[in-house]
Amino acid sequence: RSRVCPRMGDTQMILKGRVHKLGNNINTDDIISAKYLVSTDAKELGRHCLESIKPDFLNSVNPGDIIVAGKNFGCVSSREHAPRALKGCGIHAVIAKSFAAIFFRNAVNLGLPFLELEAVDKIKDQDYLEINLSSGIIKNLSRGQTYETGVFPEFLQEIVKQGGLMNWLKT
């Protein structure tokens, strides 16, 4: 089972969750179709997350799960709805080979952790991961493998803890 919220201990930010594997060039329309952009409510958007490419996604995702994708995740549009939809359906982190620059900025704004990892091909759908944002270590608990990525900067960890940039600015 996935953890519902990040675990904080000894100043380490650790996320655990089950993998939902996606391919390359997952664009913002794949994440949330434009027809749902009339809402900005995360839960409402989350009800339609990834439905155009994975129609059963909402039935398979649990709070705390993790998206693992290939290159250029979040490309095409500048809409903040995409990371909002991912958070709204319970996704707690996205790992990809690379991200579109605008998705990177929107994920920061909404407090959604994102990590670039070249070795995403070693991670399979339904694997169970433990991500230590403080150390940059990702453990694949299903396969007994460990991957290293860049440390998630402390100020971004603080934004995630506060639930997004606007909440962080209020503190």
C-alpha atoms as one frame of an Amber mdcrd trajectory, in Angstrom:
protein
   0.000   0.000   0.000   1.092   3.525  -0.613   1.672   6.057   2.125  -0.939
   8.773   2.243   1.503  11.525   3.172   5.228  12.173   3.228   7.037  10.872
   6.305   9.247  13.345   8.045  11.920  12.079  10.366  15.455  13.143  11.105
  14.937  15.917   8.527  14.503  13.288   5.809  11.586  13.589   3.423  10.595
  10.075   2.369   7.777   9.064   0.022   6.619   5.506  -0.607   4.245   4.349
  -3.288   3.308   2.033  -6.069   4.434   2.820  -9.620   2.214   3.725 -12.548
   4.497   3.487 -15.567   4.051   5.778 -18.568   6.056   6.344 -21.748   7.753
   9.296 -23.427   6.193  12.655 -24.319   3.243  12.478 -21.933   1.677  15.863
 -22.569  -0.619  17.979 -20.465  -3.638  16.939 -22.561  -2.800  13.300 -21.763
  -2.638  14.185 -18.068  -5.895  16.180 -18.066  -8.008  16.706 -21.162  -8.775
  20.307 -22.126 -12.509  19.641 -21.795 -12.059  19.507 -17.986 -10.228  22.814
 -17.662 -13.386  24.609 -16.546 -12.496  23.458 -13.025  -9.427  24.220 -10.952
 -10.501  21.917  -8.115  -7.773  19.299  -7.641 -10.150  16.482  -6.641 -12.431
  17.143  -9.623  -9.491  17.254 -12.028  -8.065  14.131 -10.406 -11.237  12.217
 -11.271 -10.253  12.575 -14.947  -6.477  12.284 -14.672  -4.852  10.306 -17.504
  -8.218   8.973 -18.671  -7.427   9.503 -22.369  -4.392   7.186 -22.255  -5.234
   4.968 -19.251  -9.037   4.794 -18.945  -8.828   2.637 -15.796  -6.250   4.863
 -14.089  -8.575   6.355 -11.470  -9.631   2.864 -10.367  -6.026   1.723 -10.003
  -4.414   4.705  -8.272  -4.072   4.960  -4.496  -3.057   8.004  -2.461   0.724
   8.162  -2.403   1.325   6.390  -5.714   4.115   7.499  -8.030   4.230   8.170
 -11.768   7.351   6.931 -13.578   7.709   8.107 -17.164  10.185   8.538 -19.992
  11.434  11.696 -21.662   9.694  15.075 -21.869   6.969  14.524 -19.266   4.405
  17.350 -19.098   5.118  18.831 -22.526   2.902  21.012 -24.767   0.845  23.380
 -22.623   1.611  25.718 -19.757  -1.506  24.802 -17.812  -1.131  24.291 -14.100
  -4.068  21.888 -14.247  -1.795  18.927 -15.094   0.157  18.700 -11.814  -3.018
  19.724  -9.962  -4.859  16.738 -11.492  -2.005  14.401 -10.560  -2.105  15.599
  -6.954  -5.907  15.489  -6.972  -5.994  11.778  -7.760  -3.374  10.994  -5.114
  -0.050  10.974  -6.961   2.717  12.093  -4.582   5.685  12.241  -6.976   6.694
  11.984 -10.611   9.953  10.422 -11.753  10.937  10.820 -15.402  13.973  10.842
 -17.680  13.200  14.510 -18.342  10.492  17.111 -17.829   9.149  19.930 -19.948
  10.323  23.218 -18.414   6.801  24.544 -17.845   5.724  21.363 -16.035   8.757
  21.758 -13.789   7.616  25.278 -12.786   3.986  24.285 -12.269   4.970  21.264
 -10.178   7.013  23.564  -7.923   4.078  25.950  -7.606   1.786  23.133  -6.497
   4.270  21.270  -4.309   4.461  18.103  -6.422   7.890  16.432  -6.136   9.530
  15.563  -9.462  12.828  13.777 -10.000  14.862  13.196 -13.135  16.275   9.689
 -13.369  17.984   8.172 -16.397  17.354   4.602 -15.141  13.533   4.728 -15.350
  13.599   1.754 -17.752  14.644  -0.465 -14.822  11.453   0.415 -12.944   8.336
  -1.556 -13.881   4.636  -0.869 -13.545   3.360  -1.773 -10.062   6.840  -1.772
  -8.465   6.921  -0.274  -4.981   9.371   2.609  -4.483  10.797   4.516  -1.563
  12.034   7.990  -2.487  14.270   9.911  -0.134  14.025  13.481  -1.406  16.679
  14.604   1.067  19.377  12.194  -0.157  18.318  11.658  -3.782  18.112   7.890
  -3.227  15.273   5.908  -4.797  14.857   2.321  -3.596  12.883  -0.136  -5.672
  11.583  -2.300  -2.844  10.020  -4.754  -5.321  13.297  -5.469  -7.143  15.911
  -4.764  -4.474  17.504  -2.044  -6.601  18.725   1.428  -5.657  18.996   4.430
  -7.979  20.618   7.780  -7.346  19.213  11.056  -8.567  19.840  14.644  -7.654
  18.951  15.718  -4.149  15.618  17.523  -4.112  16.651  21.000  -2.906  15.724
  21.831   0.690  13.668  24.880  -0.285  11.624  22.700  -2.690  11.140  20.157
   0.088   9.760  22.993   2.225   7.365  23.991  -0.571   6.183  20.363  -0.823
   5.716  20.159   2.971   3.571  23.311   2.866   1.445  22.013  -0.036   2.698
  24.441  -2.681   4.365  27.764  -3.295   1.459  29.987  -2.194   1.153  28.177
   1.146   4.941  28.345   1.588   4.905  32.108   0.987   2.310  32.513   3.752
   4.602  30.920   6.349
